[in-house]
Amino acid sequence: ARALEIAQVIADNGPIAVRQAKKAVSWGSETDLETGMALAIEAYNVTVTTDDRLEGVRAFNEKRKPRFQGK
């Protein structure tokens, strides 16, 4: 039951951000620190320009649940 709760928390986040985080963790765990940090920065750069990131910031400021659309 706890695993499903954790999975739901992850699934409630923006799909682009989740995908990039999974990629950074997966690939980063198999490399040295410098390469891992480069992968994390690359993942951040992909997500920072998305509509979902803006929606997340807006939702936080408006104290509401975000409505991510994968864009």
PDB file of C-alpha atoms in Angstrom:
ATOM      1  CA  ALA A   1       0.000   0.000   0.000  1.00  0.00           C
ATOM      2  CA  ARG A   2       2.835   2.409   0.825  1.00  0.00           C
ATOM      3  CA  ALA A   3       4.442   1.821  -2.572  1.00  0.00           C
ATOM      4  CA  LEU A   4       1.180   2.777  -4.288  1.00  0.00           C
ATOM      5  CA  GLU A   5       0.988   5.965  -2.212  1.00  0.00           C
ATOM      6  CA  ILE A   6       4.517   6.912  -3.247  1.00  0.00           C
ATOM      7  CA  ALA A   7       3.760   6.073  -6.883  1.00  0.00           C
ATOM      8  CA  GLN A   8       0.695   8.340  -6.766  1.00  0.00           C
ATOM      9  CA  VAL A   9       2.714  11.233  -5.334  1.00  0.00           C
ATOM     10  CA  ILE A  10       5.181  10.852  -8.207  1.00  0.00           C
ATOM     11  CA  ALA A  11       2.411  10.472 -10.807  1.00  0.00           C
ATOM     12  CA  ASP A  12       0.724  13.678  -9.595  1.00  0.00           C
ATOM     13  CA  ASN A  13       3.726  15.689 -10.774  1.00  0.00           C
ATOM     14  CA  GLY A  14       4.329  17.034 -14.255  1.00  0.00           C
ATOM     15  CA  PRO A  15       5.084  14.184 -16.663  1.00  0.00           C
ATOM     16  CA  ILE A  16       8.004  15.952 -18.317  1.00  0.00           C
ATOM     17  CA  ALA A  17       9.655  16.669 -14.967  1.00  0.00           C
ATOM     18  CA  VAL A  18       9.090  13.097 -13.775  1.00  0.00           C
ATOM     19  CA  ARG A  19      10.560  11.694 -16.994  1.00  0.00           C
ATOM     20  CA  GLN A  20      13.629  13.923 -16.729  1.00  0.00           C
ATOM     21  CA  ALA A  21      14.126  13.104 -13.038  1.00  0.00           C
ATOM     22  CA  LYS A  22      13.927   9.381 -13.760  1.00  0.00           C
ATOM     23  CA  LYS A  23      16.442   9.767 -16.575  1.00  0.00           C
ATOM     24  CA  ALA A  24      18.850  11.790 -14.419  1.00  0.00           C
ATOM     25  CA  VAL A  25      18.657   9.322 -11.524  1.00  0.00           C
ATOM     26  CA  SER A  26      18.942   6.263 -13.739  1.00  0.00           C
ATOM     27  CA  TRP A  27      21.798   7.492 -15.892  1.00  0.00           C
ATOM     28  CA  GLY A  28      23.447   9.496 -13.128  1.00  0.00           C
ATOM     29  CA  SER A  29      23.726   6.506 -10.826  1.00  0.00           C
ATOM     30  CA  GLU A  30      25.919   4.770 -13.400  1.00  0.00           C
ATOM     31  CA  THR A  31      28.429   7.594 -13.866  1.00  0.00           C
ATOM     32  CA  ASP A  32      30.892   9.702 -11.939  1.00  0.00           C
ATOM     33  CA  LEU A  33      29.734  12.767  -9.989  1.00  0.00           C
ATOM     34  CA  GLU A  34      30.680  15.290 -12.678  1.00  0.00           C
ATOM     35  CA  THR A  35      28.762  13.441 -15.392  1.00  0.00           C
ATOM     36  CA  GLY A  36      25.823  12.913 -13.036  1.00  0.00           C
ATOM     37  CA  MET A  37      25.675  16.633 -12.310  1.00  0.00           C
ATOM     38  CA  ALA A  38      25.810  17.398 -16.039  1.00  0.00           C
ATOM     39  CA  LEU A  39      22.861  15.046 -16.582  1.00  0.00           C
ATOM     40  CA  ALA A  40      20.923  16.752 -13.787  1.00  0.00           C
ATOM     41  CA  ILE A  41      21.574  20.167 -15.331  1.00  0.00           C
ATOM     42  CA  GLU A  42      20.461  18.880 -18.732  1.00  0.00           C
ATOM     43  CA  ALA A  43      17.247  17.528 -17.179  1.00  0.00           C
ATOM     44  CA  TYR A  44      16.622  20.873 -15.473  1.00  0.00           C
ATOM     45  CA  ASN A  45      17.170  22.754 -18.729  1.00  0.00           C
ATOM     46  CA  VAL A  46      14.546  20.583 -20.446  1.00  0.00           C
ATOM     47  CA  THR A  47      11.942  21.205 -17.742  1.00  0.00           C
ATOM     48  CA  VAL A  48      12.552  24.876 -16.980  1.00  0.00           C
ATOM     49  CA  THR A  49      11.029  26.090 -20.256  1.00  0.00           C
ATOM     50  CA  THR A  50       7.862  23.972 -20.122  1.00  0.00           C
ATOM     51  CA  ASP A  51       4.296  25.153 -19.679  1.00  0.00           C
ATOM     52  CA  ASP A  52       3.996  22.606 -16.870  1.00  0.00           C
ATOM     53  CA  ARG A  53       6.716  24.369 -14.879  1.00  0.00           C
ATOM     54  CA  LEU A  54       4.859  27.655 -15.247  1.00  0.00           C
ATOM     55  CA  GLU A  55       1.637  25.933 -14.204  1.00  0.00           C
ATOM     56  CA  GLY A  56       3.387  24.530 -11.136  1.00  0.00           C
ATOM     57  CA  VAL A  57       4.623  27.975 -10.098  1.00  0.00           C
ATOM     58  CA  ARG A  58       1.193  29.523 -10.713  1.00  0.00           C
ATOM     59  CA  ALA A  59      -0.552  26.791  -8.755  1.00  0.00           C
ATOM     60  CA  PHE A  60       1.866  27.211  -5.856  1.00  0.00           C
ATOM     61  CA  ASN A  61       1.361  30.988  -5.796  1.00  0.00           C
ATOM     62  CA  GLU A  62      -2.423  30.566  -6.018  1.00  0.00           C
ATOM     63  CA  LYS A  63      -2.367  27.804  -3.366  1.00  0.00           C
ATOM     64  CA  ARG A  64      -4.093  25.260  -5.596  1.00  0.00           C
ATOM     65  CA  LYS A  65      -3.301  21.864  -7.061  1.00  0.00           C
ATOM     66  CA  PRO A  66      -1.509  22.141 -10.439  1.00  0.00           C
ATOM     67  CA  ARG A  67      -3.126  20.904 -13.631  1.00  0.00           C
ATOM     68  CA  PHE A  68      -0.199  19.520 -15.604  1.00  0.00           C
ATOM     69  CA  GLN A  69      -0.718  18.795 -19.307  1.00  0.00           C
ATOM     70  CA  GLY A  70       2.646  17.402 -20.347  1.00  0.00           C
ATOM     71  CA  LYS A  71       3.602  20.514 -22.308  1.00  0.00           C
TER      72      LYS A  71
END
